[in-house]
Coordinates of C-alpha atoms and ligand atoms in Angstrom, one line a residue:
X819 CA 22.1 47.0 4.8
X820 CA 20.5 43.4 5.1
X821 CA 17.6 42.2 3.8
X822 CA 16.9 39.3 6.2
X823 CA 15.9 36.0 5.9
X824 CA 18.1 33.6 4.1
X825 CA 19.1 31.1 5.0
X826 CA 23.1 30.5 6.2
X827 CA 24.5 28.0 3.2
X828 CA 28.5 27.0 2.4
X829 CA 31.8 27.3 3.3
X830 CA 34.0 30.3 4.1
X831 CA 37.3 30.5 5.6
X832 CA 38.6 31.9 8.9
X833 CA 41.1 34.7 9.5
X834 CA 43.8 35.4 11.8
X835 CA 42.9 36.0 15.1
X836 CA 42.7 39.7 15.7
X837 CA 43.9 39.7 19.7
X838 CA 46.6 37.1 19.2
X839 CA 47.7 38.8 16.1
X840 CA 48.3 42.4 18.3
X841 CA 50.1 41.3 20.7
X842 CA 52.1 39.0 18.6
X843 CA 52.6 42.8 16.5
X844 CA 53.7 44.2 19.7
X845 CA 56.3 41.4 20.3
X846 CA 59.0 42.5 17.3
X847 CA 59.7 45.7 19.7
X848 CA 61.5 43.5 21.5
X849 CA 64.4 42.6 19.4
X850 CA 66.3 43.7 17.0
X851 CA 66.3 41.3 14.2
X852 CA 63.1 41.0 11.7
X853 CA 59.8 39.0 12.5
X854 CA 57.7 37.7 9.8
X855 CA 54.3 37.1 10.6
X856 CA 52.0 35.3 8.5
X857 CA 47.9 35.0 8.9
X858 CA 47.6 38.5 9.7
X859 CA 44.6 39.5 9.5
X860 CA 43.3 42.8 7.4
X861 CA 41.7 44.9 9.9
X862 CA 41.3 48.3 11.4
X863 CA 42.6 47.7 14.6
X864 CA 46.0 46.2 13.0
X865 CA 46.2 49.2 11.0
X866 CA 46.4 51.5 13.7
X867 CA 48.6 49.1 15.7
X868 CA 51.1 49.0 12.2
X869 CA 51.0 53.2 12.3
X870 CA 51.6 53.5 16.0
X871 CA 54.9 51.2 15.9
X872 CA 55.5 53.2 12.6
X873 CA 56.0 56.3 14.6
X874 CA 58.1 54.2 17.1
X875 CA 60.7 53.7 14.5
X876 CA 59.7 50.1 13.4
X877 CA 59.7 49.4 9.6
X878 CA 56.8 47.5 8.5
X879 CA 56.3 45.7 4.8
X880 CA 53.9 44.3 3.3
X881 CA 55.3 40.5 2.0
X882 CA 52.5 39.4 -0.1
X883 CA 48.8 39.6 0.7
X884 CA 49.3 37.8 4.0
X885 CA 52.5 38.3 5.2
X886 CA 53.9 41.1 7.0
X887 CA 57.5 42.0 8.2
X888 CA 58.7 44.4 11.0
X889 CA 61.4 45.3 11.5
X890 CA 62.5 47.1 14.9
X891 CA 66.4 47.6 14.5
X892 CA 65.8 51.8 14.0
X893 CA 63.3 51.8 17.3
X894 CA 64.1 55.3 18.0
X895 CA 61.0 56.7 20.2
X896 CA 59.3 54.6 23.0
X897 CA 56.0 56.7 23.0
X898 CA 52.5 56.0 22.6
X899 CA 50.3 59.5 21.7
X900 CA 46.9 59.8 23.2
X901 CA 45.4 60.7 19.7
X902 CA 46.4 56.5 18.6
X903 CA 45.6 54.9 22.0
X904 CA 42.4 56.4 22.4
X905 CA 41.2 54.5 19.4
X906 CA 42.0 51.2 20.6
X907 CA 43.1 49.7 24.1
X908 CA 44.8 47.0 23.3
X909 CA 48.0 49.7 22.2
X910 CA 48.9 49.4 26.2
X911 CA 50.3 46.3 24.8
X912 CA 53.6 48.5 23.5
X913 CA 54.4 49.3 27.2
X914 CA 56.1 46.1 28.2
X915 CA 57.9 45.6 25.4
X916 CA 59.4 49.2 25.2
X917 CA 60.4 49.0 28.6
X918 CA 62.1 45.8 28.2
X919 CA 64.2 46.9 25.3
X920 CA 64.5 50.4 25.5
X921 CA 64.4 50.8 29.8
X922 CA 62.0 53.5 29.2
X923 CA 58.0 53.6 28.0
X924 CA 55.8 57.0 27.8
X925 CA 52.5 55.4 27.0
X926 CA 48.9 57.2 26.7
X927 CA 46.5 55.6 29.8
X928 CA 43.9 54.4 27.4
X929 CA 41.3 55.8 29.4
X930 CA 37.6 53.6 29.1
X931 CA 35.2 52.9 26.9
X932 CA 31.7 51.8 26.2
X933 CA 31.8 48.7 27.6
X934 CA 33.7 49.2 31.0
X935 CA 36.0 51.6 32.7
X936 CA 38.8 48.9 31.9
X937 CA 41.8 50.1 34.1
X938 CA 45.1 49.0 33.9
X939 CA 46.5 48.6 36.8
X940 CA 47.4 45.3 36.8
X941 CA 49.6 45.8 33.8
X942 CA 51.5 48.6 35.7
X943 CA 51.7 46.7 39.6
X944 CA 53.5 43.6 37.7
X945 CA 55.7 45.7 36.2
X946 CA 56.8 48.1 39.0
X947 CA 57.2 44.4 40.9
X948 CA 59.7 43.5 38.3
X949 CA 61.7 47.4 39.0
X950 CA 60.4 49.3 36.7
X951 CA 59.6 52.8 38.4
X952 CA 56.2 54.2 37.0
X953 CA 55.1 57.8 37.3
X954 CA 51.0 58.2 35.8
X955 CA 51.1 62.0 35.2
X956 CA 49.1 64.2 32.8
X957 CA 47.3 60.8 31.4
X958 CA 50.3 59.0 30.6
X959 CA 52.4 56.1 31.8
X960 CA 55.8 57.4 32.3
X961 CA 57.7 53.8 32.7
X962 CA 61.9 53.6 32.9
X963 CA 63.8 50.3 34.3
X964 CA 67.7 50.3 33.7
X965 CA 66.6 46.1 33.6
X966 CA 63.6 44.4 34.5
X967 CA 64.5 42.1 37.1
X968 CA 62.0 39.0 37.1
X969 CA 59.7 38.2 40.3
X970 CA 56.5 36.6 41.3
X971 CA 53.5 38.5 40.3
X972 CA 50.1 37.5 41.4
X973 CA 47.5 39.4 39.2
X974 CA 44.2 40.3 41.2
X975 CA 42.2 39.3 38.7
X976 CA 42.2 37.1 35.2
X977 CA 43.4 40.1 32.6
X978 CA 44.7 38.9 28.8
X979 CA 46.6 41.8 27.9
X980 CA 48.1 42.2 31.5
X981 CA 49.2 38.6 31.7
X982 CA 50.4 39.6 27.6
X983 CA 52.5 42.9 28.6
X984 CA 54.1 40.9 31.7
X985 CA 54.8 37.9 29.5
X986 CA 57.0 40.2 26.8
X987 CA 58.4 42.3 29.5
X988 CA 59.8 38.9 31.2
X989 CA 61.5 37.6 28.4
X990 CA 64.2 40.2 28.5
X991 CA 64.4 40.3 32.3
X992 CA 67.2 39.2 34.2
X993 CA 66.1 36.1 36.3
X994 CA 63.0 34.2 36.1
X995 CA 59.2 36.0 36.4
X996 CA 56.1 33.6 37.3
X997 CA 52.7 35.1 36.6
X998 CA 50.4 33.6 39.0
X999 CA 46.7 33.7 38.2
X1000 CA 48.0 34.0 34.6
X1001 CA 44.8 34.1 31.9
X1002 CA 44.9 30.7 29.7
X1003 CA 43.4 32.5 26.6
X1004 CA 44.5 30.4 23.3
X1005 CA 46.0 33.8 22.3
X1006 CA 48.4 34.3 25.3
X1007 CA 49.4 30.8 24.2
X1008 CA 49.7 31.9 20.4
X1009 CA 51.8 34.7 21.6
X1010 CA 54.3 32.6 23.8
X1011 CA 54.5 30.3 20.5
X1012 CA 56.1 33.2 19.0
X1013 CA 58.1 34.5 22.0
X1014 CA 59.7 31.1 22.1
X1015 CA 60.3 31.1 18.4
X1016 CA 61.9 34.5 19.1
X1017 CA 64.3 32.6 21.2
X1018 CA 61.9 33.5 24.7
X1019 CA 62.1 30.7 27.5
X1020 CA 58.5 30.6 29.1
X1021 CA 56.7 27.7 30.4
X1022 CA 53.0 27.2 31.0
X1023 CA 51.0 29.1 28.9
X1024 CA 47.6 28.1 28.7
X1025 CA 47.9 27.4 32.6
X1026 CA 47.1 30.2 34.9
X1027 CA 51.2 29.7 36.3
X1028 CA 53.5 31.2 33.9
X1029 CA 57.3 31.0 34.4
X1030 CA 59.6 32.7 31.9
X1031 CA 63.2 32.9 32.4
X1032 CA 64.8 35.8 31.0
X1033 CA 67.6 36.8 28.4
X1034 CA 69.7 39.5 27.1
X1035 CA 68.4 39.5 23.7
X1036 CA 65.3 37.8 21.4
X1037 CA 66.0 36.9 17.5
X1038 CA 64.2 37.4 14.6
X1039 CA 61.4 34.4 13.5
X1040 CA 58.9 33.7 11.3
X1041 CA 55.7 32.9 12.5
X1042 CA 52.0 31.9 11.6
X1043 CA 48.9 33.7 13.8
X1044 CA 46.2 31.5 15.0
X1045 CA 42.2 31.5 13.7
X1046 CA 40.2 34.2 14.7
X1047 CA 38.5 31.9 17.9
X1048 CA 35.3 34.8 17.6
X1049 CA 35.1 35.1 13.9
X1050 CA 34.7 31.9 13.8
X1051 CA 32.2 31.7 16.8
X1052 CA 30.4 34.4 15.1
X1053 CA 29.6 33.0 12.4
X1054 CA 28.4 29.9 13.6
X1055 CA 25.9 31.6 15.1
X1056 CA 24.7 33.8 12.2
X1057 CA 24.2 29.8 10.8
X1058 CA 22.9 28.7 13.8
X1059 CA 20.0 31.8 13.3
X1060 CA 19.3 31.7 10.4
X1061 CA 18.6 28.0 10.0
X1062 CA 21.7 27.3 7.7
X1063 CA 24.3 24.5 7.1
X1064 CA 28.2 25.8 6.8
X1065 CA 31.4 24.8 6.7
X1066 CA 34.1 26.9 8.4
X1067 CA 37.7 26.5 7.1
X1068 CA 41.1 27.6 8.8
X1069 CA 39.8 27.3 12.1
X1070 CA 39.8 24.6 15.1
X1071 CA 37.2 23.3 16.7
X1072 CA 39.8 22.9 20.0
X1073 CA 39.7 26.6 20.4
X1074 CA 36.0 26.9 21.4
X1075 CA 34.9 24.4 23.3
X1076 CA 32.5 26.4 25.3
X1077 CA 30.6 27.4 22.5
X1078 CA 30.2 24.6 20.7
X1079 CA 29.0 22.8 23.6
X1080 CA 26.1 26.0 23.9
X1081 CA 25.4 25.9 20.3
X1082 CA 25.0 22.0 20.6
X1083 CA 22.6 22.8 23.5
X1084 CA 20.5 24.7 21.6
X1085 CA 19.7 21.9 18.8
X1086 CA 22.8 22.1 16.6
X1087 CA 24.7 19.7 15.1
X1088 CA 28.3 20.5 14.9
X1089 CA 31.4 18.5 13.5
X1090 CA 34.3 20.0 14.3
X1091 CA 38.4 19.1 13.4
X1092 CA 41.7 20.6 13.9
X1093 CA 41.4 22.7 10.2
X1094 CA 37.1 23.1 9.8
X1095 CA 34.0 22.9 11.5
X1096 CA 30.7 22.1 10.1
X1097 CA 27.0 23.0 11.6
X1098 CA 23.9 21.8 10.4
X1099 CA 21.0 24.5 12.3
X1100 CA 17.9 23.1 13.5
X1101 CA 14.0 24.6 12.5
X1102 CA 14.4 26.7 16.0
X1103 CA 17.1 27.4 18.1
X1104 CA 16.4 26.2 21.4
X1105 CA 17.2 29.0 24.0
X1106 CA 20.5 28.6 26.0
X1107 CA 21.8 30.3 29.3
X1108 CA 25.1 30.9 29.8
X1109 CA 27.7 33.2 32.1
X1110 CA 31.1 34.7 30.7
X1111 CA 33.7 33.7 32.7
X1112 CA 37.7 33.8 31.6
X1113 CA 38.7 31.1 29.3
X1114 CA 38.4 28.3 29.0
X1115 CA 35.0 29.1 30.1
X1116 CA 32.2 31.2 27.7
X1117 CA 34.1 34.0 26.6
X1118 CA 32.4 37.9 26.9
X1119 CA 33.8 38.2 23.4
X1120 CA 30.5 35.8 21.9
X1121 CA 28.4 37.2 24.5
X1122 CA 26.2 39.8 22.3
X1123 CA 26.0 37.3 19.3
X1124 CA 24.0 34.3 21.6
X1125 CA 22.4 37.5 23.0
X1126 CA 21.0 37.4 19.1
X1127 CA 20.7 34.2 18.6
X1128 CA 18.0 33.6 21.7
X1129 CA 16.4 36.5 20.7
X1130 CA 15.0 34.0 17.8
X1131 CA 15.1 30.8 20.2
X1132 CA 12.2 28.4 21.7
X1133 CA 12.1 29.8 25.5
X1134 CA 14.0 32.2 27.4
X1135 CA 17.5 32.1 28.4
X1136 CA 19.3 34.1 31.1
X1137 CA 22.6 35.7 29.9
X1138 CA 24.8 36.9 33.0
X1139 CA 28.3 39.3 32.2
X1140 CA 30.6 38.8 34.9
X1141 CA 33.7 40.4 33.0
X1142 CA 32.5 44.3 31.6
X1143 CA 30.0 46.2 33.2
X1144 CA 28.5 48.0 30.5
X1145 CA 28.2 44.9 27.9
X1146 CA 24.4 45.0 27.3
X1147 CA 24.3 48.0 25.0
X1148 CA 23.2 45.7 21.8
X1149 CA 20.0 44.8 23.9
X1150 CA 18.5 48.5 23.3
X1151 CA 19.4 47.9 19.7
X1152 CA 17.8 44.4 19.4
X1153 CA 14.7 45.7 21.0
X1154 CA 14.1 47.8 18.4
X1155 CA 13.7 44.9 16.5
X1156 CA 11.3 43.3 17.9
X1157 CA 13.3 41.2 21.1
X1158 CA 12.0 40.6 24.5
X1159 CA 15.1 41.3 26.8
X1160 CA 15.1 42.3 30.1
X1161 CA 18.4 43.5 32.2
X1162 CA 19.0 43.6 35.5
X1163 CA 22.5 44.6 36.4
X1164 CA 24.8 42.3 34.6
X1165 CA 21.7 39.7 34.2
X1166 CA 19.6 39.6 31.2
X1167 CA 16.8 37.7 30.2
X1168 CA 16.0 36.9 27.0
X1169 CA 12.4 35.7 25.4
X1170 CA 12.2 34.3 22.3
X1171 CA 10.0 35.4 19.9
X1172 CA 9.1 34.0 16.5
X1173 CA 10.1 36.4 14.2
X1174 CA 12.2 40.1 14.5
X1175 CA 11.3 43.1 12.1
X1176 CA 13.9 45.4 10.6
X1177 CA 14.9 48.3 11.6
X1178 CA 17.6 51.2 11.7
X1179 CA 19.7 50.5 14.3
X1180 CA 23.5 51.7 15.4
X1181 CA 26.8 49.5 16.1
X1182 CA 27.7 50.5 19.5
X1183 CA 31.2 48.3 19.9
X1184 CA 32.4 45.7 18.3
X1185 CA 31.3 42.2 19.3
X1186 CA 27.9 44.4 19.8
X1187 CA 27.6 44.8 15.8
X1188 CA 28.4 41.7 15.3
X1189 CA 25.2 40.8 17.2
X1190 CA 22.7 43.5 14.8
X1191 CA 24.4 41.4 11.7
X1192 CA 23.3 38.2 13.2
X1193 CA 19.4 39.9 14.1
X1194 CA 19.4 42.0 10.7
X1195 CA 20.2 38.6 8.9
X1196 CA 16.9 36.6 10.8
X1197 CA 14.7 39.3 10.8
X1198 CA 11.8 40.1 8.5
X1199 CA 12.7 43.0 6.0
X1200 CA 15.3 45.4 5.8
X1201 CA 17.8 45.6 8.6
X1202 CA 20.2 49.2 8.4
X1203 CA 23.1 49.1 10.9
X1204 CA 24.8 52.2 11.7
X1205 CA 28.3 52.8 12.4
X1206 CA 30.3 49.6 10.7
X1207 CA 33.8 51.2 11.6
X1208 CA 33.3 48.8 14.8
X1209 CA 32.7 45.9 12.4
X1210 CA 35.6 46.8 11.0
X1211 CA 37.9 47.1 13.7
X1212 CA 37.8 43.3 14.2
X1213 CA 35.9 41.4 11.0
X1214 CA 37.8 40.9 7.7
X1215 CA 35.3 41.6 4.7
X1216 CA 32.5 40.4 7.0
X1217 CA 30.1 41.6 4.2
X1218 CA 32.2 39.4 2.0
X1219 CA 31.9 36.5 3.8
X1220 CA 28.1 36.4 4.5
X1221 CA 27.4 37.4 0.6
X1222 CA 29.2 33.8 -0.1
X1223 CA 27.0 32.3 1.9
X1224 CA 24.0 33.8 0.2
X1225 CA 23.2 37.1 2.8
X1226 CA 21.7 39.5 1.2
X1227 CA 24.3 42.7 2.7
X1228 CA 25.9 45.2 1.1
X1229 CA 28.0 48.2 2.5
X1230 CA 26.1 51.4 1.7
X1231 CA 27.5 55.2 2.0
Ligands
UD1_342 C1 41.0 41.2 26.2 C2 40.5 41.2 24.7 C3 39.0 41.5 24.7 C4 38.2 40.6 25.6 C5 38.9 40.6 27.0 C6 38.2 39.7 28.0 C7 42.5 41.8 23.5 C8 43.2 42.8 22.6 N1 41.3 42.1 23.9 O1 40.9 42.6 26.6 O2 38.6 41.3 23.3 O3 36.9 41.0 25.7 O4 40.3 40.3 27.0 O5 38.3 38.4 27.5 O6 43.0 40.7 23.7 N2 41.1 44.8 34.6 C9 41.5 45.6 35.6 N3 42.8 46.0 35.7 C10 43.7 45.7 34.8 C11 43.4 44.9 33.7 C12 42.1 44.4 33.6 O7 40.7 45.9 36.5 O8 44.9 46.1 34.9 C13 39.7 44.3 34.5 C14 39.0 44.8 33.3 O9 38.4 46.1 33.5 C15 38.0 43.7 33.0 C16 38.7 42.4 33.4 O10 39.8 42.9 34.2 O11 36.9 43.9 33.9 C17 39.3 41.6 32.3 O12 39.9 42.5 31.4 P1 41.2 42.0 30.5 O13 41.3 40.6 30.4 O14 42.4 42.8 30.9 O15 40.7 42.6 29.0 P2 41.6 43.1 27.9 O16 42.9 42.4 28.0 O17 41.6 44.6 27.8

């Protein structure tokens, strides 16, 4: 429940990045030894990850409030159930690993979801180039390999969890495997970090040309997860709405260019440093078009919180999806708050108007509740947003956060 209208004010810090953190959980299947991991961040969709490599066989502990160890030396059962993928996608991130270590995999397709069918394809022609044979019977990938032998894969298109699985799977192949057409995400980067720490040999991520030469076996490491790159964007904006000044800690100004420059564009004024970022908001947002496009270009991840944002702005803006194709589901939402958008395929045009009106409205994925917050926190009156388990999924106390910086929100049953 919001009550809109304050203004944005203070400082808050930044957690670990949820999809560098995943993968990065995914990563201790691959040896032996223990992995500590610290900057995880508290959220739903680590949870479920922690229980599905629980049933694996890996034992997790809790090290603190921040720390986490696995450890993957009783990895008994290489199998992902339907009943935990289906809750969240990125669990097709266990395939590579447990075919590397174990030569077999039986992993749940993950099937699609609201905002795309989502295949993965990709994930399963790299690895069948690297020997694995694959069988996708009765809704699961049946995957064995006696090794992985490393090759030249050339993905069809830009995919971070593809270019992720390949990337794990390499490290314990025999020979060397370049990913062509690689994604350059800062999280594919965050996880090499920790591969390499692991004792991985890979070269070029952040480039789209990847080259990791395999080994028999990884080590154990201890390791430190990047800033969530969307928290942080997302809460920038719900500054930049609500006409506020903040200061974000824990979090780099390097790992959203794109952004910035868009929220610069639309009148703010933005500091930014390795460790913090500070924005000052103007009276009114000017509006800003923009297109999502793989990093390091405007990511689809921040796409449904400027979506918010211009729904507020000076002017209209035209917002074009080029990754999902079922992304604009917040736009219903934010209608019924009083926003002039209009879609078109994967186009939408947004009018500002001066003021929004609350309204019961319901989370429909993740980064598309994160764009009601930003709308229930501008608009007049009460804002009631249905459905917070997506909020949940990938924003740490988000309720938290915005009360320190004077929101009025509070979780209600
Ligand atoms: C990751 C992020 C997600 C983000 C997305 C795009 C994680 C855990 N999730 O998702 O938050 O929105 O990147 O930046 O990191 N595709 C195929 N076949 C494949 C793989 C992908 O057709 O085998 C298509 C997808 O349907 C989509 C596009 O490629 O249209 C990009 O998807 P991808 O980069 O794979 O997204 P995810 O890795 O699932």
């Amino acid at each position: 429940m919001i009550e809109g209208g304050e203004p944005l004010v203070g400082e808050v810090g930044v957690s670990g990045a949820k999809n560098a953190a995943l993968p990065i959980l995914c990563a201790s299947l691959l040896c032996p030894d223990t992995l500590r991991l610290g900057n995880v961040p508290h959220l739903n969709d680590i949870s479920t990850m922690l229980r599905l490599l629980g049933q694996m066989g890996v034992v997790v502990a809790m090290d603190g409030n921040e720390a986490l160890t696995l450890d993957s030396s009783g990895l008994s059962n290489p199998f992902a159930p339907y009943d935990m993928v289906k809750t969240m996608r990125a669990s097709i991130l266990v395939l590579g690993p447990l075919l590397a270590r174990c030569g077999e995999a039986r992993v749940s397709l993950p099937g699609g979801c609201a905002i795309g069918a989502r295949p993965v394809d990709q994930h399963i022609k790299g690895l069948q180039a690297m020997g694995a044979e694959i069988r996708v019977e009765g809704g699961y990938v049946h995957a064995t390999a006696k090794r992985l032998k490393g090759a030249r894969i050339v993905t069809d298109m830009v995919t971070v969890t593809g270019t992720e699985n390949l990337m794990m799977a390499a490290s314990l192949a025999e020979g060397e495997t370049v990913i062509e057409n690689a994604a350059r995400e800062p999280e594919i980067v965050d996880l090499a970090n920790c591969l390499i720490a692991m004792g991985a040999d890979i070269v070029g991520a952040g480039t789209d040309r990847i080259c990791v030469r395999g080994g028999e076996r990884l080590h154990g490491a201890a390791y430190s997860v990047m800033p969530d790159r969307i928290e942080t964007g997302t809460f920038l904006c719900a500054a930049a709405a609500s006409g506020g000044e903040i200061t974000l800690t824990h979090t780099s100004a390097a790992l959203l260019d794109s952004v910035i420059e868009k929220l610069r564009e639309a009148g703010c004024v933005i500091d930014g440093s390795t460790d913090s970022i500070h924005l000052k908001a103007p009276q009114r947002l000017k509006a800003v078009s923009l297109r999502t496009a793989p990093y390091p270009a405007f990511p689809t991840d921040m796409q449904a919180q400027f979506m918010a944002i211009n729904c507020v702005a000076d002017g209209s803006a035209v917002i074009r999806e080029t990754i999902f194709e079922n992304r604009f589901m917040h736009a219903v939402e934010l209608i019924r708050l009083g926003a002039d958008i209009r879609i078109d395929a994967n186009t939408a045009v947004v009018t500002g108007v001066p003021k929004l009106d609350g309204a019961t409205v319901m989370a429909t994925d993740l980064r598309a509740s994160a764009s009601l917050v930003i709308a229930g926190l501008v608009a007049r009156g009460q804002t009631l947003i249905e459905r917070i388990y997506h909020l949940d999924r990938g924003y740490e106390r988000i309720e938290e956060k915005l009360a320190r910086l004077g929101a009025r929100v509070r979780r209600v049953r």
